[in-house]
CSV table of C-alpha atoms in Angstrom, one decimal:
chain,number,residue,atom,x,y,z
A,11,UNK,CA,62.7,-10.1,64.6
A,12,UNK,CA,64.6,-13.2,65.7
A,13,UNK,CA,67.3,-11.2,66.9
A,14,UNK,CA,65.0,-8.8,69.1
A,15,UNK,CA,63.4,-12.4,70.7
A,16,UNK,CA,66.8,-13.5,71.2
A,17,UNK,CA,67.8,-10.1,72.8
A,18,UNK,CA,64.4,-10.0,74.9
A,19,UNK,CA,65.3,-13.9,76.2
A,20,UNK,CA,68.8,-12.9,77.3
A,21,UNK,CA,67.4,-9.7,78.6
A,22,UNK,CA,65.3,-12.0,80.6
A,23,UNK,CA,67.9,-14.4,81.8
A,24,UNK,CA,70.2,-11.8,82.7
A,25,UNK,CA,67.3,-10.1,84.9
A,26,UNK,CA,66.4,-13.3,86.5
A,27,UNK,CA,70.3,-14.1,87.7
A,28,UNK,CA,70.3,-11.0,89.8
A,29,UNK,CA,67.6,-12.6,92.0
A,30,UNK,CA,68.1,-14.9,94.3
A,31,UNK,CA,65.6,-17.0,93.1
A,32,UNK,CA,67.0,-16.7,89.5
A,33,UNK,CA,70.0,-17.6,90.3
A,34,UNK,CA,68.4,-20.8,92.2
A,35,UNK,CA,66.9,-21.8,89.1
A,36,UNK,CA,70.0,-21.6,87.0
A,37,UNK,CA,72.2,-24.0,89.4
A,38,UNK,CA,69.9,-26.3,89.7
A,39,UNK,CA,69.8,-26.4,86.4
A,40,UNK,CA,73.0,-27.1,85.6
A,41,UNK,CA,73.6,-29.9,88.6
A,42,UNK,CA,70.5,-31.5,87.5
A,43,UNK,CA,72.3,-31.6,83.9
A,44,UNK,CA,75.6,-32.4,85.7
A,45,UNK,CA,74.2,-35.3,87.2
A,46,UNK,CA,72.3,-36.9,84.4
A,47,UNK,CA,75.2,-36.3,82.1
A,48,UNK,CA,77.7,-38.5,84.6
A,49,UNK,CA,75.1,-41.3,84.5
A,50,UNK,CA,75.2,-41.5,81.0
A,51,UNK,CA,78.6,-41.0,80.3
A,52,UNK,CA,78.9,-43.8,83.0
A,53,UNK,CA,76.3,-45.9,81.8
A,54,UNK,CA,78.3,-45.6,77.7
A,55,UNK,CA,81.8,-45.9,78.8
A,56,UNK,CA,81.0,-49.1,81.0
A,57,UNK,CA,78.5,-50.7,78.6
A,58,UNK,CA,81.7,-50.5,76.2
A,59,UNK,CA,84.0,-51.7,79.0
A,60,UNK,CA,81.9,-54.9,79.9
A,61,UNK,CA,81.0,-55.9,76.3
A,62,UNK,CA,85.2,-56.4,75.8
A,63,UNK,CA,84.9,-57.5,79.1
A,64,UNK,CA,82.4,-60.3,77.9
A,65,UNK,CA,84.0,-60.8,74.3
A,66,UNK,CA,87.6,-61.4,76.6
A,67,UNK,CA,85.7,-64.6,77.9
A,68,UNK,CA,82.8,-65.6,75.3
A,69,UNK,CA,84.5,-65.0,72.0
A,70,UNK,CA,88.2,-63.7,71.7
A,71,UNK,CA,89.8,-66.5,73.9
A,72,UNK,CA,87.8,-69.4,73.3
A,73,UNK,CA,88.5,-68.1,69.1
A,74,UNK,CA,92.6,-68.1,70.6
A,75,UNK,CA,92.1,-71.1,72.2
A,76,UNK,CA,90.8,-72.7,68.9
A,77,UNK,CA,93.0,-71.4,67.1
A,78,UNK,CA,95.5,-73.4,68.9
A,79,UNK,CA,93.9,-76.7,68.9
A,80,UNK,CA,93.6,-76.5,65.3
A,81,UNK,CA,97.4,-75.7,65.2
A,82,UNK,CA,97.8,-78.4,67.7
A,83,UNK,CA,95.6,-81.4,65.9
A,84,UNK,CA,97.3,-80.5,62.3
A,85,UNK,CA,100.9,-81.0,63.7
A,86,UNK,CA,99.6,-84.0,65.7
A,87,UNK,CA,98.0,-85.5,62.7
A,88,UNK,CA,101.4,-85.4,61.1
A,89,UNK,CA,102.6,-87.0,63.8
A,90,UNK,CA,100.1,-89.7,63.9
A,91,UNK,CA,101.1,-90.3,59.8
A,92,UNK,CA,105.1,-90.7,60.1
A,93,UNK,CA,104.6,-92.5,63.5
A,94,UNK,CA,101.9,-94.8,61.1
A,95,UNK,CA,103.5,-94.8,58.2
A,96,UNK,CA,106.8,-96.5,60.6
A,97,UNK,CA,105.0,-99.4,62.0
A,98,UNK,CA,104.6,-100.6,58.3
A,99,UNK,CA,102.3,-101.8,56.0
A,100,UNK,CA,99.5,-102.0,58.5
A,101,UNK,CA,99.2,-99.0,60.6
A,102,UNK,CA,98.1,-99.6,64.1
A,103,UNK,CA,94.3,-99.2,65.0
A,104,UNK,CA,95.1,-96.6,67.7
A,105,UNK,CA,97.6,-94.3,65.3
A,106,UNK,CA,95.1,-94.4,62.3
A,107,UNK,CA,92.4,-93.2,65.4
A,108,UNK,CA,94.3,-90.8,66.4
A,109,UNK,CA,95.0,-89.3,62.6
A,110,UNK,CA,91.3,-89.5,61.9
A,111,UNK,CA,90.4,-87.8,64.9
A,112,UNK,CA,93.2,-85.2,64.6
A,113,UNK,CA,91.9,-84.7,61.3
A,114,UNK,CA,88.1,-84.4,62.4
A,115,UNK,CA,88.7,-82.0,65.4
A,116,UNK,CA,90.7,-79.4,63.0
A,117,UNK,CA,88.2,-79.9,60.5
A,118,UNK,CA,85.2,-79.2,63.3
A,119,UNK,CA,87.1,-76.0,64.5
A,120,UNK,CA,87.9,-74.5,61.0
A,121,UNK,CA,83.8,-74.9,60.4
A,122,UNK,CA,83.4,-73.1,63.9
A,123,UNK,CA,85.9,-70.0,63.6
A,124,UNK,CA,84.7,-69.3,60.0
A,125,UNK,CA,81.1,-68.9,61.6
A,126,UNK,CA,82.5,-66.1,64.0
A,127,UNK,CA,85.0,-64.7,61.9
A,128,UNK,CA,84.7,-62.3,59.1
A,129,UNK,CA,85.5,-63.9,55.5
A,130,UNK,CA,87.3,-61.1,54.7
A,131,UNK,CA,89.6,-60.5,57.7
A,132,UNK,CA,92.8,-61.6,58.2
A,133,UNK,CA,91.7,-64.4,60.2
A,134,UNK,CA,89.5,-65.2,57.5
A,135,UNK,CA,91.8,-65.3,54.7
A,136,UNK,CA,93.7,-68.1,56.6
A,137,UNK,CA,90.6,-70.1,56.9
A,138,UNK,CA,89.9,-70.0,53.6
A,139,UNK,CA,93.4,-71.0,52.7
A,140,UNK,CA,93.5,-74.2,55.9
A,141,UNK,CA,90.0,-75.3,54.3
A,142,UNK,CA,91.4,-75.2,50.7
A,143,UNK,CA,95.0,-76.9,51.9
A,144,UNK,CA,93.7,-79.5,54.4
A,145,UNK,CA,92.4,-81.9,51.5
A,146,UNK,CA,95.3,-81.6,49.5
A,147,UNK,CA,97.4,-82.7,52.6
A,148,UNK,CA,94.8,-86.0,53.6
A,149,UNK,CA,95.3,-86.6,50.2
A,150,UNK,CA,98.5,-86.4,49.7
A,151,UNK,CA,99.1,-89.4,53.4
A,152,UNK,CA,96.3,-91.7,51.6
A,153,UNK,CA,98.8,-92.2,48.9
A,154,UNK,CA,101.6,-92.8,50.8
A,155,UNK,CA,100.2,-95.2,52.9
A,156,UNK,CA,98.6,-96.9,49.7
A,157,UNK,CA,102.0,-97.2,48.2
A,158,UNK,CA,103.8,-98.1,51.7
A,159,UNK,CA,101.1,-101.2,51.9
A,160,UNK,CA,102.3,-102.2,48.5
A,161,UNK,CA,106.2,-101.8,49.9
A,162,UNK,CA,106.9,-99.3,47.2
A,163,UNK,CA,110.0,-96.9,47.9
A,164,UNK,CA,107.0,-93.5,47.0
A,165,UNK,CA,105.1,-94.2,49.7
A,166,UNK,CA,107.9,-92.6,51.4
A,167,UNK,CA,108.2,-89.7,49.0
A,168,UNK,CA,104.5,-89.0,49.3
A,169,UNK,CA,105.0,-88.9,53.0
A,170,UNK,CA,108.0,-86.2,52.6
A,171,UNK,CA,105.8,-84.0,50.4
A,172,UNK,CA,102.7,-84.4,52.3
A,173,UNK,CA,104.9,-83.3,55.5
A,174,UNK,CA,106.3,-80.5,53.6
A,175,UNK,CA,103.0,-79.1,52.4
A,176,UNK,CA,102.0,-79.5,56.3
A,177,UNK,CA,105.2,-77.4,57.8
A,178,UNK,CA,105.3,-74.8,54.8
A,179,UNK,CA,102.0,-73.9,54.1
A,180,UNK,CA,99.3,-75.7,56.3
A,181,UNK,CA,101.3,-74.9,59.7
A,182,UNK,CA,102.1,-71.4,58.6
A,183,UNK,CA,98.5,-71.0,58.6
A,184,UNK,CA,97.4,-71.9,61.7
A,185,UNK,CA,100.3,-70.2,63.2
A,186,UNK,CA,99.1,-66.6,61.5
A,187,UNK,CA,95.4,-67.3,62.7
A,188,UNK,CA,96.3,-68.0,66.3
A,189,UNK,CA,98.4,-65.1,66.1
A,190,UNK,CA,95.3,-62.7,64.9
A,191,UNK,CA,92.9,-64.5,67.3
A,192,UNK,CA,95.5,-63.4,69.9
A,193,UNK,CA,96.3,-60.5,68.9
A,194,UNK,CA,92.4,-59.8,68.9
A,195,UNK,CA,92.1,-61.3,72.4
A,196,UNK,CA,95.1,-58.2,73.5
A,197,UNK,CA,92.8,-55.5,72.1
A,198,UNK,CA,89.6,-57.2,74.1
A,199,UNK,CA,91.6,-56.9,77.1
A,200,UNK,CA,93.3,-53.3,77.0
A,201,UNK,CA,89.9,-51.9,75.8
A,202,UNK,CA,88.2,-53.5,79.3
A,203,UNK,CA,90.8,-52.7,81.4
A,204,UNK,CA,90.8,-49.0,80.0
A,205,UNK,CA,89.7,-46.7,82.8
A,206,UNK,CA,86.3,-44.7,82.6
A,207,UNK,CA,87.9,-41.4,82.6
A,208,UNK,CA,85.6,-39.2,81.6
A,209,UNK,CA,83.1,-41.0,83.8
A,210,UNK,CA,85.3,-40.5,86.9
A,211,UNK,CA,85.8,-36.9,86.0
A,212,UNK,CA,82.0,-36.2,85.9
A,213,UNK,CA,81.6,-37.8,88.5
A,214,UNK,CA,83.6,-35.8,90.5
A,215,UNK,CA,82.2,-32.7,89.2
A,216,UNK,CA,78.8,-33.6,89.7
A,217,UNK,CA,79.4,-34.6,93.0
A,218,UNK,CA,81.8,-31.2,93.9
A,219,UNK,CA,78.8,-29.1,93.0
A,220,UNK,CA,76.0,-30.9,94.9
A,221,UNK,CA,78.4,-30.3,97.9
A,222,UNK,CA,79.0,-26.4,97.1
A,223,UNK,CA,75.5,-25.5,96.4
A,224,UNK,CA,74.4,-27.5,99.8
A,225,UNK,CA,77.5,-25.5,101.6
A,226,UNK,CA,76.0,-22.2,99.6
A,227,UNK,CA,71.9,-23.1,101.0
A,228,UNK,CA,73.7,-23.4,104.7
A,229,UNK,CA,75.6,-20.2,104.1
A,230,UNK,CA,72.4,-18.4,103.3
A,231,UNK,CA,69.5,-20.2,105.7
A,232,UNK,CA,71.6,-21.5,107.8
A,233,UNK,CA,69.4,-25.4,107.1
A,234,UNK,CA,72.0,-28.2,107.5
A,235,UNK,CA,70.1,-30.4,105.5
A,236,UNK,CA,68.1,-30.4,102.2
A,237,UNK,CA,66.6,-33.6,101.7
A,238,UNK,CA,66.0,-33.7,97.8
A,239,UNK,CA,70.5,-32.3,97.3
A,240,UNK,CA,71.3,-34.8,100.0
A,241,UNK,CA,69.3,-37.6,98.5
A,242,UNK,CA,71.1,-36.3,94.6
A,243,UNK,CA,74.7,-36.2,96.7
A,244,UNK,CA,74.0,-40.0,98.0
A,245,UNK,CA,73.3,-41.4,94.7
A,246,UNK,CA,76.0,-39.5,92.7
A,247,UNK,CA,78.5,-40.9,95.3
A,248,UNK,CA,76.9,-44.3,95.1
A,249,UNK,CA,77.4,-44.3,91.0
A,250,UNK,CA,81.3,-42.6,91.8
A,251,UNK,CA,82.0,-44.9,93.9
A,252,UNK,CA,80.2,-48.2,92.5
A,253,UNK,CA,82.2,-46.6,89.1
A,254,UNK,CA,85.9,-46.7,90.7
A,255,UNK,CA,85.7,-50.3,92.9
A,256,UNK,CA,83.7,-52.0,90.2
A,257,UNK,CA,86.5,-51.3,87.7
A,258,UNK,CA,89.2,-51.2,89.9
A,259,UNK,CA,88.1,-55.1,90.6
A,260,UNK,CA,87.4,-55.9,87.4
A,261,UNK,CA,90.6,-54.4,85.7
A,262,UNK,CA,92.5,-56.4,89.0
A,263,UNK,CA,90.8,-59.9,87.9
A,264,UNK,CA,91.6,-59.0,83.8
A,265,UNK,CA,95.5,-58.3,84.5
A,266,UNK,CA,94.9,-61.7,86.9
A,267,UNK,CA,93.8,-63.7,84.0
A,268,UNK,CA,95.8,-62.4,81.6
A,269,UNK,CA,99.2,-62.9,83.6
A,270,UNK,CA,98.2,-65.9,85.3
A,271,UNK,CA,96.0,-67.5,82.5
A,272,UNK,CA,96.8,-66.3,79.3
A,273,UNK,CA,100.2,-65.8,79.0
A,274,UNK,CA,101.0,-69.6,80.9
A,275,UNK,CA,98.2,-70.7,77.9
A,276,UNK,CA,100.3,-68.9,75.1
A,277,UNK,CA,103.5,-70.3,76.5
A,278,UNK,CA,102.1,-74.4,77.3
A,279,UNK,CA,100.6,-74.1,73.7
A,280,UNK,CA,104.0,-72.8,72.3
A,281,UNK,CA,105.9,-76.0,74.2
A,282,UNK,CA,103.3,-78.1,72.9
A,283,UNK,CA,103.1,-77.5,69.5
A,284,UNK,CA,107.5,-77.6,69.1
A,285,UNK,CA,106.7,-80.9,70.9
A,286,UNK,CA,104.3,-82.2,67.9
A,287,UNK,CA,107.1,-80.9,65.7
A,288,UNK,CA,110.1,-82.3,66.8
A,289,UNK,CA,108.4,-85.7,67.3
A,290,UNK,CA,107.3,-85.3,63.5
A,291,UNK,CA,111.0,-84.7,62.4
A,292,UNK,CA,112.3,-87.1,64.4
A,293,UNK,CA,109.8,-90.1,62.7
A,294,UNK,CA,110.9,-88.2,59.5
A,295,UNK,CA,114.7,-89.0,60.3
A,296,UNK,CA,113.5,-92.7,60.0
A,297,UNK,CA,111.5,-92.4,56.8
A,298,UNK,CA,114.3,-90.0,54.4
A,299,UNK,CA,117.1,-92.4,55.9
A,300,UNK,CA,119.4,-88.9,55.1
A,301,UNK,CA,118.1,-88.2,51.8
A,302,UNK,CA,116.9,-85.1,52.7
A,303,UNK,CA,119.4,-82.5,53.8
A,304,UNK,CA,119.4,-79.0,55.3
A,305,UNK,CA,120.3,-75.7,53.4
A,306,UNK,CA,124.0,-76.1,54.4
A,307,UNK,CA,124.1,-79.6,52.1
A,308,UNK,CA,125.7,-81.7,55.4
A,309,UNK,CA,123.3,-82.3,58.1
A,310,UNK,CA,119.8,-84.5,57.8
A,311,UNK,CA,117.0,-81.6,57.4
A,312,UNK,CA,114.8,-83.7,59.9
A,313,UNK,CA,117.6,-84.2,62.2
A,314,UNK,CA,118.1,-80.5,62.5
A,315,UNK,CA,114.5,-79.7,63.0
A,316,UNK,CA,114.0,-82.0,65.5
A,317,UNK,CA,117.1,-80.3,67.4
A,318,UNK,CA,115.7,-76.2,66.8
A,319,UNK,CA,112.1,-77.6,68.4
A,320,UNK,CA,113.6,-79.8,70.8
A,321,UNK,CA,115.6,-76.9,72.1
A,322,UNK,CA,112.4,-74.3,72.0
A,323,UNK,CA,110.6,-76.4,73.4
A,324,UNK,CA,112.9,-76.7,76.9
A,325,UNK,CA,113.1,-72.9,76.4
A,326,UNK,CA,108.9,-73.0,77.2
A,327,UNK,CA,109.2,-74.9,79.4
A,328,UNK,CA,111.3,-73.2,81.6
A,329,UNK,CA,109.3,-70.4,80.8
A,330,UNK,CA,105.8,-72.0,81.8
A,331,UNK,CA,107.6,-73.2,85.1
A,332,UNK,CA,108.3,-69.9,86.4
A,333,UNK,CA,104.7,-68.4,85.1
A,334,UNK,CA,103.0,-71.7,87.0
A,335,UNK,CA,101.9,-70.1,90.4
A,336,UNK,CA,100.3,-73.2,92.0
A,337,UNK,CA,101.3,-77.1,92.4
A,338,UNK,CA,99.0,-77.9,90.0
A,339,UNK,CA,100.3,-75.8,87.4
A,340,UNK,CA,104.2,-76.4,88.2
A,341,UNK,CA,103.7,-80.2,88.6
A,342,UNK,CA,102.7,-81.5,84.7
A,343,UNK,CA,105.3,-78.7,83.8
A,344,UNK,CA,107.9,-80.6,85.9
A,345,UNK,CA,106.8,-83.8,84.7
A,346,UNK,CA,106.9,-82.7,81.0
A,347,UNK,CA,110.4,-81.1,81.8
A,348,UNK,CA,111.6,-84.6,82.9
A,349,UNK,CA,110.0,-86.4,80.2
A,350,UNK,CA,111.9,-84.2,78.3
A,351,UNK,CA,114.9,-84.9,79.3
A,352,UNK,CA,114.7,-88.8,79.4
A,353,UNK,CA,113.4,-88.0,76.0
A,354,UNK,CA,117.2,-86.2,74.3
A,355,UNK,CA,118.7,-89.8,76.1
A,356,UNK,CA,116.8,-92.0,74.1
A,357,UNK,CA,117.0,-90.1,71.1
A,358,UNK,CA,120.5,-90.0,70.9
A,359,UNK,CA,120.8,-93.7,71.4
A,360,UNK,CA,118.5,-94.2,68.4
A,361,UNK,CA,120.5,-92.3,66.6
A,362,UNK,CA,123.3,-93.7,67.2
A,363,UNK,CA,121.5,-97.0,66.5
A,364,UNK,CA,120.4,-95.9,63.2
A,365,UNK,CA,123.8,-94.4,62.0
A,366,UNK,CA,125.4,-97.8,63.3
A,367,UNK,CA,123.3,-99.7,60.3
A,368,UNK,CA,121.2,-101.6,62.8
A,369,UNK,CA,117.6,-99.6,61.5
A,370,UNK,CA,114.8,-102.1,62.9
A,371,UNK,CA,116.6,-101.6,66.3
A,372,UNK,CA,116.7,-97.9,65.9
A,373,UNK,CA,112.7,-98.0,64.7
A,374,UNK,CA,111.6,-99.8,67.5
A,375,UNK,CA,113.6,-97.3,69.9
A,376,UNK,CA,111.8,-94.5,68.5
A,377,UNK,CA,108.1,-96.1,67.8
A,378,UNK,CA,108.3,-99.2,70.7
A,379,UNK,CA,106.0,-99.6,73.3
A,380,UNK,CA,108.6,-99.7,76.0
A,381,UNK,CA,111.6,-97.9,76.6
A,382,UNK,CA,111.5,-95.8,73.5
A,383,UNK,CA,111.3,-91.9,72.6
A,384,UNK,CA,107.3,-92.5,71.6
A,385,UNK,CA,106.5,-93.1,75.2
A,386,UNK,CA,108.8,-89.8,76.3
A,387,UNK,CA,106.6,-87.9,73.4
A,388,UNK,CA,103.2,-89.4,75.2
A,389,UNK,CA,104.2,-88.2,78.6
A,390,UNK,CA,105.0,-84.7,77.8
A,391,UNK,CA,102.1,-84.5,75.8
A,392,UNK,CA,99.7,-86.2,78.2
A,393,UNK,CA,101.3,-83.6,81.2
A,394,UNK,CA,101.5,-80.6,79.4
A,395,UNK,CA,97.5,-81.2,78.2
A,396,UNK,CA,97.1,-81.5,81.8
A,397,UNK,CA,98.9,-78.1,82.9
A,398,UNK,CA,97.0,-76.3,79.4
A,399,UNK,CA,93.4,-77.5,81.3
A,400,UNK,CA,94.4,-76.4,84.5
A,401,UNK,CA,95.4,-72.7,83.2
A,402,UNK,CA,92.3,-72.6,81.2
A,403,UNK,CA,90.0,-73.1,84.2
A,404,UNK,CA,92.5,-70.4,86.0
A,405,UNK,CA,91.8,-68.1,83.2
A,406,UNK,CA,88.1,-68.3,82.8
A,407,UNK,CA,87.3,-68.2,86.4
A,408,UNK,CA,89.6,-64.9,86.5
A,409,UNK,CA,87.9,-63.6,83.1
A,410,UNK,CA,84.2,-64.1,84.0
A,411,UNK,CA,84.7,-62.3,87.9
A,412,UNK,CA,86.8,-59.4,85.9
A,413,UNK,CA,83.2,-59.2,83.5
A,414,UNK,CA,81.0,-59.7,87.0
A,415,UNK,CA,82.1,-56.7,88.6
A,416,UNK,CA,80.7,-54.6,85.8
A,417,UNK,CA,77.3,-56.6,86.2
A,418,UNK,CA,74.6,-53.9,86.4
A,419,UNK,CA,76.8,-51.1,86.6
A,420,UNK,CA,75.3,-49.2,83.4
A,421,UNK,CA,72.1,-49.6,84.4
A,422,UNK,CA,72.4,-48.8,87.9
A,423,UNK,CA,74.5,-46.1,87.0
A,424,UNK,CA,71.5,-44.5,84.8
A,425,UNK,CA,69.1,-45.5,87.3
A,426,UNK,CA,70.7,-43.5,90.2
A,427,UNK,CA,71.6,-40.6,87.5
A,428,UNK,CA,68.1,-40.2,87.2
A,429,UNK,CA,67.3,-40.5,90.7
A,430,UNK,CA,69.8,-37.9,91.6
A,431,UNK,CA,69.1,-35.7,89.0
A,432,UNK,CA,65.1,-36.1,90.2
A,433,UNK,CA,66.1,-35.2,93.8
A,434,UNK,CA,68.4,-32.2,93.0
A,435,UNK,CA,65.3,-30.8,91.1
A,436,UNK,CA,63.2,-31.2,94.5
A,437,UNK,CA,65.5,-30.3,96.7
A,438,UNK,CA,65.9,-27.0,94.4
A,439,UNK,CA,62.2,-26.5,94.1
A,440,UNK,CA,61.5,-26.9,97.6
A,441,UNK,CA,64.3,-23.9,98.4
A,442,UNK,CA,62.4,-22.1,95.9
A,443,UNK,CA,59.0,-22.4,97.4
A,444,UNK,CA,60.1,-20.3,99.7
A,445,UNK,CA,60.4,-17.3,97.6
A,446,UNK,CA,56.3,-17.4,97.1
């Protein structure tokens, strides 16, 4: 039984396409389905498009970006401790500030990225392990500035392991998290600048046979015009079109941000950091007085670390100098770069200080207030915060008009679908009316 229906349906169809008006029905059939079909496809691949789009600005750089500042006030903290822990029994006001507020800010963002991260992620794993490691650390400098106030030699000891708890595991951390959170961002991007393929190819289809079956109704009536296929033609042109320069601009304004923004942010955080790190090593030197040696058993551990991150960090530099495409980006680079410089001088002379026996000279040329490597450290610090805000605002004003040139597309892109679809059915019905 169902197969005779089946057979008497066909039959039917079949009978119908050897009329004229059969054969009308069927093509406007499939256009109509044409055109609804690119407006959804377009209205799917672009809603996927603009939520990376969105996530790029609202979720996986800002997550970067605190991933980096937690990275950054850890290894400034440290800092702040050995540059405290120097100045003797009583640490300055402004260094214990600093510490507590280094402390506090990494604190603040760990509580913030577990909220938008997923426990069990990688991200979250080193979350979990930063929360768990932090304490352990802040405990660790409260005893070595309780023993330092009492002028006891394991005050200095305490220091050492507290440092090497911060370089070996707490550092490590950070460094793996602002990794993922980067390597999170990279996905966002490539999956928004991703062109809508099937979209465009739709599109084009749809578009193709509005045109033939217009060219076919002239062939045959010799009628330039059909309002309800012309009206369908416009709006599957509009959505093709609104499609192809709405992307075209936003994927422009992604790569913009990305090569302009994100990649000067990656490489300023990267100076940055080996900054915070080689001024930690170098405070370091001071406090083991050589009791602490590298692998090879001859040179001062500290001493050699300060030397690998003062030599990265020259390397970024000189890498964020030629990524800097404005004066406000190249000059705190340049300043930094000079600071830097002055910075090596300085440090040599300390050293040379400290190796001559003369060690309150060769502390005050590496903790003074005038004339000594601390200021150097401030200045590249102070310019290369300056250079990070300024390719920041760089980045998100490129980021957010990469996500406003998708604004509205989905919708409008179903919207006109509809519309088209609506006027191809008219213009089909109106050629049929004909047939009565």
């Amino acid at each position: 039984m169902r197969g005779t229906a089946w057979s008497e349906g066909v039959g039917r169809l079949r009978a119908g396409a050897t009329t004229e008006p059969g054969r009308l029905r069927i093509i406007g059939a499939l256009v109509a389905v044409l055109v609804v079909a690119f407006g959804a496809v377009t209205a799917w691949e672009v809603s996927g498009r603009a939520t990376a789009a969105d996530d790029v600005v609202s979720r996986s750089q800002p997550l970067s970006a605190d991933a980096a500042s937690i990275y950054r006030s850890l290894a400034d903290a440290d800092t702040a401790a050995s540059s405290g822990f120097l100045e003797g029994a009583q640490e300055p006001p402004d260094v214990l500030s600093r510490y507590n507020k280094d402390v506090a800010t990494a604190s603040e963002l760990l509580v913030k990225a577990a909220a938008n991260t997923d426990s069990s992620s990688a991200s979250g794993h080193e979350i979990a392990t930063l929360n768990k490691e932090l304490p352990r650390y802040t405990g660790l400098i409260e005893r070595a500035r309780a023993n330092n106030r009492q002028g006891l030699p394991l005050g200095g000891a305490y220091l050492r392991y507290a440092n090497d708890r911060m370089t070996k595991t707490l550092l490590p951390a950070a460094e793996r998290l602002y990794q993922s959170e980067t390597r999170r961002l990279g996905d966002d991007y490539d999956e928004a600048r991703l062109w809508p393929f099937f979209g465009l190819g739709l599109g084009v289809v749809a578009l193709g046979g509005l045109i033939w079956i217009q060219q076919r109704n002239y062939r045959r009536t010799n009628r330039v015009f059909n309002y309800g296929l012309v009206a369908a033609s416009v709006a599957s042109a509009m959505v093709l079109l609104w499609l192809g320069v709405g992307h075209a601009v936003s994927r422009a304004e992604l790569n913009d941000a990305r090569t302009r923004g994100q990649e000067s942010l990656e490489v300023l955080n990267d100076a940055r950091i080996n900054s915070l790190k080689a001024r930690a090593n170098e405070n370091l030197t001071l406090v083991a007085r050589g009791a602490v040696l590298a692998k090879d058993g001859k040179r001062d551990l500290y001493e050699s670390q300060y030397a690998d991150s003062m030599k990265i960090l020259g390397e970024r530099l000189g890498d964020a100098g030629e990524l800097a495409d404005d004066l406000a980006g190249s000059e705190p680079v340049e300043v930094a770069t000079k600071s830097v410089k002055v910075w090596r001088e300085r440090h040599t002379t300390a050293r040379a200080t400290d190796d001559g026996g003369e060690y309150e000279s060769a502390r005050l040329q590496i903790t003074g207030d005038e004339n000594s490597t601390d200021e150097c450290f401030d200045a590249v610090d102070a310019a290369l915060d300056k250079a990070l805000a300024h390719e920041q605002t760089e980045f998100t004003r490129a980021a957010e008009d990469g996500r406003g040139a998708l604004t509205g597309l989905p919708v409008g892109a179903a919207v006109l679908a509809v519309l088209g679809a609506t006027g191809a059915v008219l213009g089909i019905g109106r050629r049929l009316s004909e047939y009565r």
